[in-house]
Coordinates of C-alpha atoms and ligand atoms in Angstrom, one line a residue:
M224 CA 31.1 26.6 18.3
T225 CA 30.4 26.8 14.6
D226 CA 26.8 27.1 13.4
E227 CA 27.0 23.5 12.2
S228 CA 28.0 22.1 15.6
V229 CA 25.3 24.1 17.3
A230 CA 22.8 22.6 15.0
L231 CA 24.2 19.1 15.7
A232 CA 24.1 19.7 19.4
E233 CA 20.5 21.0 19.3
A234 CA 19.3 18.1 17.2
A235 CA 21.1 15.6 19.5
A236 CA 19.3 17.1 22.5
L237 CA 16.0 16.9 20.7
V238 CA 16.5 13.2 20.0
G239 CA 17.7 12.6 23.6
A240 CA 14.4 14.1 24.9
A241 CA 12.3 12.1 22.5
A242 CA 14.0 8.7 22.8
P243 CA 12.1 6.4 25.1
A244 CA 13.8 5.1 28.2
V245 CA 14.0 1.6 26.7
V246 CA 16.0 2.8 23.8
R247 CA 18.4 4.8 26.0
D248 CA 18.8 1.7 28.2
L249 CA 19.7 -0.5 25.3
I250 CA 22.3 2.0 24.2
S251 CA 23.7 2.2 27.8
Q252 CA 23.9 -1.6 28.0
L253 CA 25.8 -1.7 24.7
V254 CA 28.2 1.0 25.9
E255 CA 28.8 -0.7 29.2
A256 CA 29.7 -3.9 27.3
G257 CA 32.3 -1.9 25.4
H258 CA 30.4 -1.3 22.2
G259 CA 28.6 1.6 20.5
G260 CA 24.8 1.9 20.1
W261 CA 23.1 4.2 17.7
V262 CA 19.6 5.0 16.6
V263 CA 19.7 5.0 12.8
G264 CA 17.6 5.2 9.6
G265 CA 13.9 6.2 9.3
S266 CA 13.3 6.3 13.1
L267 CA 16.0 9.0 13.7
R268 CA 14.7 10.9 10.6
D269 CA 11.2 10.8 11.9
V270 CA 12.1 11.9 15.4
L271 CA 14.0 14.9 14.0
L272 CA 10.9 15.8 11.9
G273 CA 8.8 15.7 15.0
R274 CA 6.9 12.6 13.7
A275 CA 6.3 9.5 15.8
P276 CA 8.7 6.8 14.5
A277 CA 7.1 3.5 13.6
D278 CA 9.9 1.7 15.4
W279 CA 13.4 2.4 16.8
D280 CA 16.2 0.8 14.8
L281 CA 19.6 0.5 16.3
A282 CA 23.0 -0.1 14.8
T283 CA 26.1 -1.3 16.6
D284 CA 29.6 -2.6 16.1
A285 CA 28.8 -5.7 18.3
L286 CA 28.5 -8.9 16.2
P287 CA 25.2 -10.8 16.2
E288 CA 26.5 -13.6 18.4
R289 CA 27.7 -11.1 21.0
L290 CA 24.3 -9.3 21.0
V291 CA 22.5 -12.6 21.6
S292 CA 24.8 -13.3 24.6
L293 CA 24.4 -9.7 25.9
F294 CA 20.7 -9.7 25.7
P295 CA 19.1 -12.9 26.9
G296 CA 16.1 -13.8 24.8
A297 CA 17.3 -11.9 21.8
V298 CA 16.7 -13.6 18.4
Y299 CA 19.1 -13.5 15.6
E300 CA 17.2 -13.2 12.3
N301 CA 19.9 -14.5 9.9
R302 CA 18.0 -13.5 6.8
F303 CA 18.1 -9.8 7.6
G304 CA 21.4 -9.9 9.6
T305 CA 19.4 -8.4 12.5
V306 CA 19.0 -9.2 16.1
A307 CA 15.5 -8.6 17.5
I308 CA 15.3 -7.7 21.2
R309 CA 12.0 -7.6 23.0
R310 CA 11.7 -4.9 25.7
S311 CA 8.4 -3.9 27.4
G312 CA 6.4 -5.7 24.8
E313 CA 8.1 -3.9 21.9
L314 CA 10.5 -5.3 19.4
F315 CA 13.8 -3.5 18.7
E316 CA 15.9 -4.4 15.8
V317 CA 19.7 -4.1 16.3
T318 CA 21.8 -4.5 13.2
T319 CA 25.6 -4.9 13.2
F320 CA 27.3 -2.2 11.1
R321 CA 27.5 -3.2 7.5
T322 CA 30.3 -1.9 5.3
E323 CA 31.5 -2.5 1.8
H324 CA 34.1 -5.0 3.1
E325 CA 32.2 -6.4 5.9
Y326 CA 33.1 -10.1 5.6
A327 CA 36.7 -9.5 4.8
D328 CA 38.2 -8.7 8.2
F329 CA 41.2 -10.8 7.3
R330 CA 41.9 -8.5 4.4
R331 CA 42.5 -5.8 6.9
P332 CA 45.7 -6.2 8.8
H333 CA 44.5 -4.1 11.7
R334 CA 41.1 -3.3 13.0
V335 CA 39.9 0.0 11.6
E336 CA 38.9 2.8 13.9
F337 CA 35.5 2.2 15.4
G338 CA 34.1 5.5 14.1
E339 CA 35.0 4.6 10.6
D340 CA 32.7 1.6 10.7
L341 CA 29.8 3.8 11.8
V342 CA 30.4 6.2 8.9
A343 CA 30.8 3.3 6.5
D344 CA 27.5 2.0 7.6
L345 CA 25.8 5.3 7.1
A346 CA 27.5 5.7 3.7
R347 CA 25.8 2.6 2.3
R348 CA 22.3 4.1 3.2
D349 CA 20.2 5.6 0.5
F350 CA 19.4 9.2 1.3
T351 CA 21.2 11.8 3.4
V352 CA 18.2 12.2 5.7
N353 CA 18.3 8.4 6.3
A354 CA 22.1 8.4 6.8
M355 CA 22.4 10.0 10.3
A356 CA 23.0 8.3 13.6
W357 CA 22.2 9.3 17.2
G358 CA 23.8 7.5 20.1
R359 CA 27.1 6.8 21.8
G360 CA 30.4 5.2 20.9
P361 CA 32.2 2.8 23.4
A362 CA 33.9 5.7 25.2
D363 CA 31.3 8.4 24.8
A364 CA 29.7 10.2 27.7
D365 CA 26.1 9.8 28.7
A366 CA 24.4 12.5 26.6
G367 CA 24.3 11.0 23.1
A368 CA 25.7 12.7 20.0
L369 CA 24.4 13.2 16.4
V370 CA 26.6 11.9 13.6
D371 CA 25.8 13.4 10.3
P372 CA 28.5 12.9 7.7
F373 CA 26.4 13.7 4.6
G374 CA 24.5 16.8 5.5
G375 CA 21.3 15.1 6.4
L376 CA 20.3 17.7 9.0
E377 CA 20.4 20.5 6.4
D378 CA 18.5 18.5 3.8
L379 CA 15.9 17.6 6.5
A380 CA 15.4 21.3 7.3
A381 CA 15.1 22.1 3.6
G382 CA 12.8 19.2 2.8
T383 CA 15.2 17.7 0.3
L384 CA 15.8 14.1 -0.6
R385 CA 19.3 13.7 -1.8
A386 CA 21.2 10.4 -2.6
V387 CA 24.2 9.7 -0.4
G388 CA 27.2 10.0 -2.7
D389 CA 26.9 9.8 -6.5
P390 CA 23.3 9.2 -7.3
D391 CA 24.0 7.6 -10.6
A392 CA 26.2 5.0 -9.0
R393 CA 23.9 4.4 -6.1
F394 CA 20.9 3.8 -8.3
G395 CA 23.0 1.4 -10.4
E396 CA 23.8 -0.6 -7.3
D397 CA 20.2 -0.9 -6.2
A398 CA 17.4 0.3 -8.4
L399 CA 14.9 0.1 -5.6
R400 CA 16.4 3.3 -4.2
M401 CA 14.7 5.1 -7.1
V402 CA 11.3 3.8 -6.1
R403 CA 12.1 4.6 -2.5
A404 CA 13.0 8.2 -3.6
V405 CA 9.5 8.9 -4.9
R406 CA 7.9 7.0 -2.1
L407 CA 9.8 9.0 0.6
A408 CA 9.1 12.2 -1.3
A409 CA 5.4 11.5 -0.9
T410 CA 5.6 10.1 2.7
L411 CA 7.6 13.1 3.9
G412 CA 6.3 15.7 1.5
F413 CA 9.9 16.4 0.3
A414 CA 11.3 17.5 -3.0
L415 CA 14.0 15.6 -4.9
E416 CA 17.3 17.3 -5.2
P417 CA 17.8 18.0 -9.0
G418 CA 20.8 15.7 -9.4
T419 CA 19.0 12.9 -7.7
L420 CA 16.0 13.4 -9.9
A421 CA 18.1 13.5 -13.0
A422 CA 19.8 10.3 -12.0
I423 CA 16.4 8.6 -11.6
A424 CA 15.4 9.7 -15.1
A425 CA 18.7 8.3 -16.4
N426 CA 18.4 4.9 -14.6
A427 CA 14.6 4.3 -14.5
P428 CA 14.7 1.3 -16.9
L429 CA 16.7 -0.6 -14.2
V430 CA 13.6 -0.9 -12.1
D431 CA 12.4 -3.5 -14.6
R432 CA 14.8 -6.0 -13.1
L433 CA 13.5 -5.6 -9.5
S434 CA 11.3 -8.3 -8.0
G435 CA 7.6 -7.4 -7.9
E436 CA 7.6 -7.8 -4.1
R437 CA 10.2 -5.1 -3.5
I438 CA 8.4 -2.6 -5.8
G439 CA 5.0 -3.6 -4.3
A440 CA 6.1 -3.0 -0.7
E441 CA 7.3 0.6 -1.5
F442 CA 4.2 1.1 -3.6
A443 CA 2.0 0.3 -0.7
K444 CA 3.9 2.8 1.5
L445 CA 3.6 5.4 -1.2
L446 CA -0.2 5.0 -1.3
A447 CA -0.4 5.5 2.5
A448 CA 1.2 8.9 2.2
P449 CA -0.9 12.0 3.0
K450 CA -0.7 13.0 -0.7
P451 CA 0.5 10.1 -2.9
S452 CA 0.3 12.3 -5.9
I453 CA 3.6 13.9 -4.9
G454 CA 5.4 10.7 -5.4
L455 CA 3.3 9.5 -8.3
R456 CA 3.8 12.7 -10.2
L457 CA 7.6 12.4 -9.8
A458 CA 7.5 8.8 -10.8
E459 CA 5.7 9.7 -14.0
Q460 CA 8.0 12.6 -14.8
A461 CA 11.2 10.6 -14.2
G462 CA 10.0 7.7 -16.3
L463 CA 9.7 5.2 -13.4
L464 CA 6.0 4.8 -13.9
A465 CA 6.3 3.8 -17.5
V466 CA 8.5 0.9 -16.4
I467 CA 6.1 -0.2 -13.6
S468 CA 2.8 0.4 -15.4
P469 CA 2.9 1.6 -19.0
Q470 CA -0.9 1.9 -19.0
L471 CA -0.9 4.4 -16.2
A472 CA 2.0 6.3 -17.7
L473 CA 0.1 6.6 -20.9
Q474 CA -2.8 8.4 -19.1
R475 CA -0.6 11.6 -19.4
G476 CA -1.9 13.7 -22.2
V477 CA -5.2 11.8 -22.7
S478 CA -7.9 14.5 -22.5
Q479 CA -10.9 14.3 -20.2
N480 CA -13.8 16.6 -19.9
K481 CA -13.5 16.9 -16.2
V482 CA -11.3 19.6 -14.8
P483 CA -10.5 22.2 -17.5
G484 CA -6.9 21.9 -18.7
E485 CA -6.2 18.6 -16.9
D486 CA -5.7 15.2 -18.4
L487 CA -6.6 11.7 -17.4
W488 CA -3.4 11.3 -15.3
D489 CA -4.3 14.5 -13.4
H490 CA -7.7 13.0 -12.8
T491 CA -6.1 9.8 -11.5
L492 CA -3.8 11.7 -9.1
R493 CA -6.7 13.8 -7.7
T494 CA -8.7 10.7 -7.2
V495 CA -5.9 8.9 -5.3
D496 CA -5.4 11.9 -3.0
A497 CA -9.1 12.2 -2.4
A498 CA -9.4 8.5 -1.3
P499 CA -9.1 8.0 2.5
A500 CA -5.4 7.5 3.5
D501 CA -6.3 4.8 6.0
R502 CA -8.1 2.6 3.4
P503 CA -5.3 1.0 1.3
I504 CA -7.7 -1.0 -0.8
V505 CA -9.7 2.1 -1.8
R506 CA -6.5 4.1 -2.4
L507 CA -5.2 1.3 -4.7
A508 CA -8.5 1.1 -6.5
A509 CA -8.5 4.9 -6.9
L510 CA -5.0 4.7 -8.5
L511 CA -6.1 2.0 -10.9
H512 CA -9.8 2.7 -11.5
D513 CA -9.3 4.1 -15.0
I514 CA -6.3 2.0 -16.0
G515 CA -8.4 0.5 -18.7
K516 CA -9.2 3.9 -20.4
V517 CA -6.2 4.2 -22.6
E518 CA -6.7 0.9 -24.4
T519 CA -10.5 1.4 -24.8
L520 CA -10.3 5.0 -26.0
T521 CA -12.6 5.3 -29.1
D522 CA -13.8 8.6 -30.5
G523 CA -13.2 10.4 -27.2
R524 CA -15.1 7.8 -25.1
F525 CA -13.9 4.8 -23.1
P526 CA -16.5 2.0 -23.7
H527 CA -16.3 -0.8 -21.1
H528 CA -13.1 0.6 -19.6
E529 CA -14.1 -0.8 -16.2
A530 CA -13.8 -4.4 -17.5
A531 CA -10.6 -3.8 -19.3
G532 CA -9.3 -2.0 -16.3
A533 CA -10.1 -4.8 -13.9
A534 CA -8.1 -7.2 -16.1
R535 CA -5.1 -4.8 -16.3
A536 CA -5.2 -4.2 -12.5
D537 CA -5.3 -7.9 -11.9
E538 CA -2.1 -8.3 -14.0
L539 CA -0.3 -5.5 -12.3
L540 CA -1.2 -6.6 -8.8
R541 CA -0.1 -10.1 -9.5
R542 CA 3.2 -8.8 -10.8
L543 CA 3.6 -6.7 -7.7
R544 CA 2.8 -9.8 -5.6
Y545 CA -0.1 -8.1 -3.7
P546 CA -1.8 -10.6 -1.4
R547 CA -4.5 -12.3 -3.4
S548 CA -7.4 -11.2 -1.2
A549 CA -6.4 -7.5 -1.4
A550 CA -5.9 -7.8 -5.2
D551 CA -9.3 -9.4 -5.6
E552 CA -11.0 -6.6 -3.7
V553 CA -9.3 -3.9 -5.8
V554 CA -10.2 -5.7 -9.0
A555 CA -13.8 -6.0 -8.0
L556 CA -14.0 -2.3 -7.1
I557 CA -12.6 -1.3 -10.4
H558 CA -15.0 -3.7 -12.2
H559 CA -18.0 -2.1 -10.6
H560 CA -16.9 1.5 -10.3
M561 CA -19.3 2.8 -13.1
F562 CA -22.5 1.8 -11.2
T563 CA -25.5 4.1 -11.7
T564 CA -27.2 6.1 -9.0
A565 CA -30.2 7.1 -11.1
P566 CA -33.4 7.9 -9.0
T567 CA -35.4 5.9 -11.6
L568 CA -33.9 2.6 -10.4
T569 CA -36.6 0.4 -8.9
D570 CA -36.2 -1.0 -5.4
A571 CA -35.6 -4.4 -7.0
A572 CA -32.8 -3.0 -9.0
V573 CA -31.3 -1.5 -5.8
R574 CA -31.5 -5.0 -4.2
R575 CA -29.8 -6.6 -7.3
F576 CA -27.1 -4.0 -7.0
I577 CA -26.4 -5.0 -3.4
M578 CA -26.3 -8.6 -4.4
R579 CA -24.0 -8.0 -7.3
I580 CA -21.5 -6.0 -5.3
G581 CA -21.7 -7.9 -2.1
R582 CA -22.7 -6.3 1.1
D583 CA -19.2 -6.2 2.5
R584 CA -17.8 -4.3 -0.4
L585 CA -20.5 -1.5 -0.6
D586 CA -18.8 0.9 1.7
A587 CA -15.5 0.7 -0.2
L588 CA -17.2 1.1 -3.5
F589 CA -19.0 4.3 -2.3
A590 CA -15.7 5.6 -0.9
L591 CA -14.2 5.0 -4.4
R592 CA -17.1 6.9 -6.1
R593 CA -16.7 9.8 -3.7
A594 CA -12.9 10.0 -4.5
D595 CA -13.7 9.7 -8.2
D596 CA -16.2 12.5 -8.0
A597 CA -13.7 14.7 -6.1
G598 CA -11.1 13.7 -8.7
S599 CA -13.4 15.0 -11.4
G600 CA -13.5 18.4 -9.7
S601 CA -16.8 18.2 -7.8
E602 CA -16.9 19.7 -4.3
G603 CA -19.0 18.1 -1.6
D604 CA -21.1 14.9 -1.9
D605 CA -23.1 14.3 -5.0
P606 CA -26.8 14.5 -4.0
A607 CA -27.7 11.5 -6.3
L608 CA -25.0 9.4 -4.6
T609 CA -26.2 10.3 -1.2
A610 CA -29.8 9.5 -2.1
F611 CA -28.7 6.2 -3.6
I612 CA -26.7 5.2 -0.5
G613 CA -29.8 6.0 1.5
R614 CA -31.8 3.6 -0.6
V615 CA -29.2 0.9 -0.2
Q616 CA -29.2 1.4 3.5
A617 CA -32.9 1.2 3.6
Q618 CA -32.9 -2.2 1.9
L619 CA -30.2 -3.4 4.3
T620 CA -32.1 -2.2 7.3
A621 CA -35.2 -3.9 6.1
S622 CA -33.1 -7.1 5.9
A623 CA -34.3 -7.7 2.4
P624 CA -33.5 -11.3 1.4
L625 CA -30.5 -11.0 -1.0
N626 CA -29.0 -14.5 -1.1
R627 CA -30.0 -18.1 -1.1
G628 CA -29.4 -18.4 2.6
A629 CA -32.2 -15.8 3.2
L630 CA -34.8 -17.7 1.3
A631 CA -37.7 -19.2 3.3
V632 CA -37.1 -22.6 1.7
D633 CA -33.9 -24.4 1.2
G634 CA -32.7 -27.4 -1.0
N635 CA -34.0 -29.9 1.5
D636 CA -37.5 -28.4 1.5
L637 CA -37.6 -28.6 -2.2
M638 CA -36.4 -32.2 -2.3
S639 CA -38.8 -33.4 0.3
E640 CA -41.8 -31.4 -0.8
L641 CA -41.4 -31.5 -4.6
G642 CA -39.4 -34.7 -5.1
L643 CA -36.5 -32.9 -6.6
V644 CA -33.1 -34.5 -6.3
Q645 CA -29.6 -33.0 -5.7
G646 CA -28.2 -31.6 -9.0
P647 CA -28.1 -28.7 -11.4
R648 CA -31.9 -28.5 -11.7
L649 CA -32.3 -27.9 -8.0
G650 CA -29.7 -25.1 -8.2
L651 CA -31.6 -23.5 -11.1
V652 CA -34.9 -23.5 -9.2
I653 CA -33.3 -21.9 -6.2
E654 CA -31.6 -19.2 -8.3
E655 CA -35.0 -18.4 -10.0
L656 CA -36.7 -18.3 -6.6
L657 CA -34.1 -15.8 -5.4
D658 CA -34.7 -13.6 -8.5
H659 CA -38.4 -13.5 -7.7
V660 CA -37.8 -12.7 -4.0
I661 CA -35.4 -9.9 -4.9
A662 CA -38.0 -8.4 -7.2
D663 CA -40.7 -8.8 -4.5
P664 CA -39.5 -9.6 -0.9
G665 CA -43.2 -10.3 0.0
L666 CA -42.9 -13.6 -1.8
N667 CA -40.4 -14.9 0.7
E668 CA -42.7 -17.1 2.6
R669 CA -42.7 -21.0 2.6
G670 CA -46.1 -21.6 0.9
S671 CA -45.6 -19.0 -1.8
L672 CA -42.1 -20.2 -2.6
L673 CA -43.2 -23.9 -2.9
L674 CA -46.0 -22.8 -5.3
L675 CA -43.6 -20.7 -7.3
A676 CA -41.1 -23.6 -7.4
Q677 CA -43.8 -25.9 -8.8
G678 CA -44.5 -23.4 -11.5
I679 CA -40.8 -23.1 -12.3
L680 CA -40.5 -26.9 -12.6
A681 CA -43.5 -27.2 -14.8
D682 CA -41.9 -24.6 -17.2
M683 CA -38.7 -26.5 -17.2
Y684 CA -40.3 -29.8 -18.2
E685 CA -42.1 -28.0 -21.0
D686 CA -39.0 -26.3 -22.2
P687 CA -36.7 -29.1 -23.6
A688 CA -33.8 -26.6 -23.7
A689 CA -33.8 -26.5 -19.9
S690 CA -33.7 -30.2 -19.2
Ligands
ATP929 P1 9.9 4.0 6.9 O1 9.8 5.0 7.9 O2 8.8 4.1 5.9 O3 10.1 2.6 7.4 P2 12.6 3.9 6.3 O4 13.6 4.9 5.7 O5 12.8 3.6 7.7 O6 11.2 4.4 6.0 P3 13.1 1.2 5.9 O7 12.8 0.3 4.7 O8 12.6 0.9 7.2 O9 12.7 2.6 5.4 O10 14.7 1.2 5.9 C1 15.4 1.6 7.1 C2 16.7 2.3 6.7 O11 17.6 1.4 6.0 C3 16.6 3.5 5.8 O12 16.3 4.7 6.5 C4 17.9 3.6 5.1 O13 18.9 4.2 5.9 C5 18.2 2.1 4.9 N1 17.8 1.6 3.6 C6 16.6 0.9 3.4 N2 16.5 0.5 2.1 C7 17.7 0.8 1.5 C8 18.3 0.7 0.2 N3 17.6 0.0 -0.7 N4 19.5 1.1 0.0 C9 20.2 1.8 1.0 N5 19.7 2.0 2.2 C10 18.5 1.5 2.5
MG930 MG1 11.7 2.0 8.8

């Protein structure tokens, strides 16, 4: 046996040991029915890396209609050309081989060899590490073999991401592959093979033609990587970032008095890496928190960059088709990320802060500040931040009244007791009562509030501007 075939056999045995029984059963059923069944794509790659695959994707020569009849209950998802089979509560996607001439059987006088279709299916895949298959052909014995026509195993061992075939042509066919390259580099901690990187640099402008959804989906995966900076740095170097977000790309070279020798882009990258990987909203806010700095740069300062940044982030996230609720959260975090933690703040100011940010958003905002601090080179928690969080917590524990609903009187009380009617004036009175109660929670008692409301009303009638 050659070294290569030893490596293939070892890898095949490894996958065989890791593949769950359901997957092996599906493959056996396909083989018994005269077809091939292969684990392909990211799942195979992840198993070979010793990572738990998110799902097990299978490929076969059997046509979708055949699969549906072989596996009762299977659902053909036409849009993706995939048949979904449910087994022991899990969903397995089985995709019929796709080749360059898939719908043109009649152009081919005789059926091509089965093996050719498998290799053609692998050849249309993006990177060598994603272009391997493990499984059995129609006549293959029980064990399961690894098919690796493009040297994926070797690239996997070296931690290299390399386009299948001519990178220039492949990125021309589908520009998303370039975004996937930097995303997978981050997810897997891999390096881009130089020819692949050069082809991205040459074809980066094509990304402009992709739909926001497709870019956004890869972006989200990039941000979930252990160190997103690996992919983001590559995206900036290769010119992809300038196409996706010029404002972020322009952070390169803008100086910051944070970590010596590092610029604004370095600060952004450190901040993203420091944000918790399991908090996508905080990660995204970390990436975009200073996106308003470039346009507000004046004499070495960035006045009101948080407001400019919130607007920019909103634009970008709309373009990338982020779900509205997630985008709104990110935009709000960016808008508020410059909050002060000064010990001189009064308790009333702490309560106003809670009200302004919204109780449900506090934790994310603090996580963003911690990441921002780490991104600025500090180590450990900032004592001022810790103290401030303690004060916020104390207010929350004391259940300080922070919104209209917590007031000891409501609109009905004011209408029945003071003869007010529904309308803007009633709203103004309630707002003003809330201001008083936030400043002094001791006032939140029915009698005091009705007295206060009377005073407020009297002032309103005296002040013609308010009526
Ligand atoms: P992940 O583990 O994050 O899902 P993945 O590589 O499995 O990564 P998917 O989007 O699930 O990514 O794609 C599954 C497989 O389909 C890939 O491994 C690759 O073989 C192929 N593939 C996906 N997108 C493309 C593309 N744009 N061009 C070519 N092949 C692709
Ligand atoms: Mg996948």
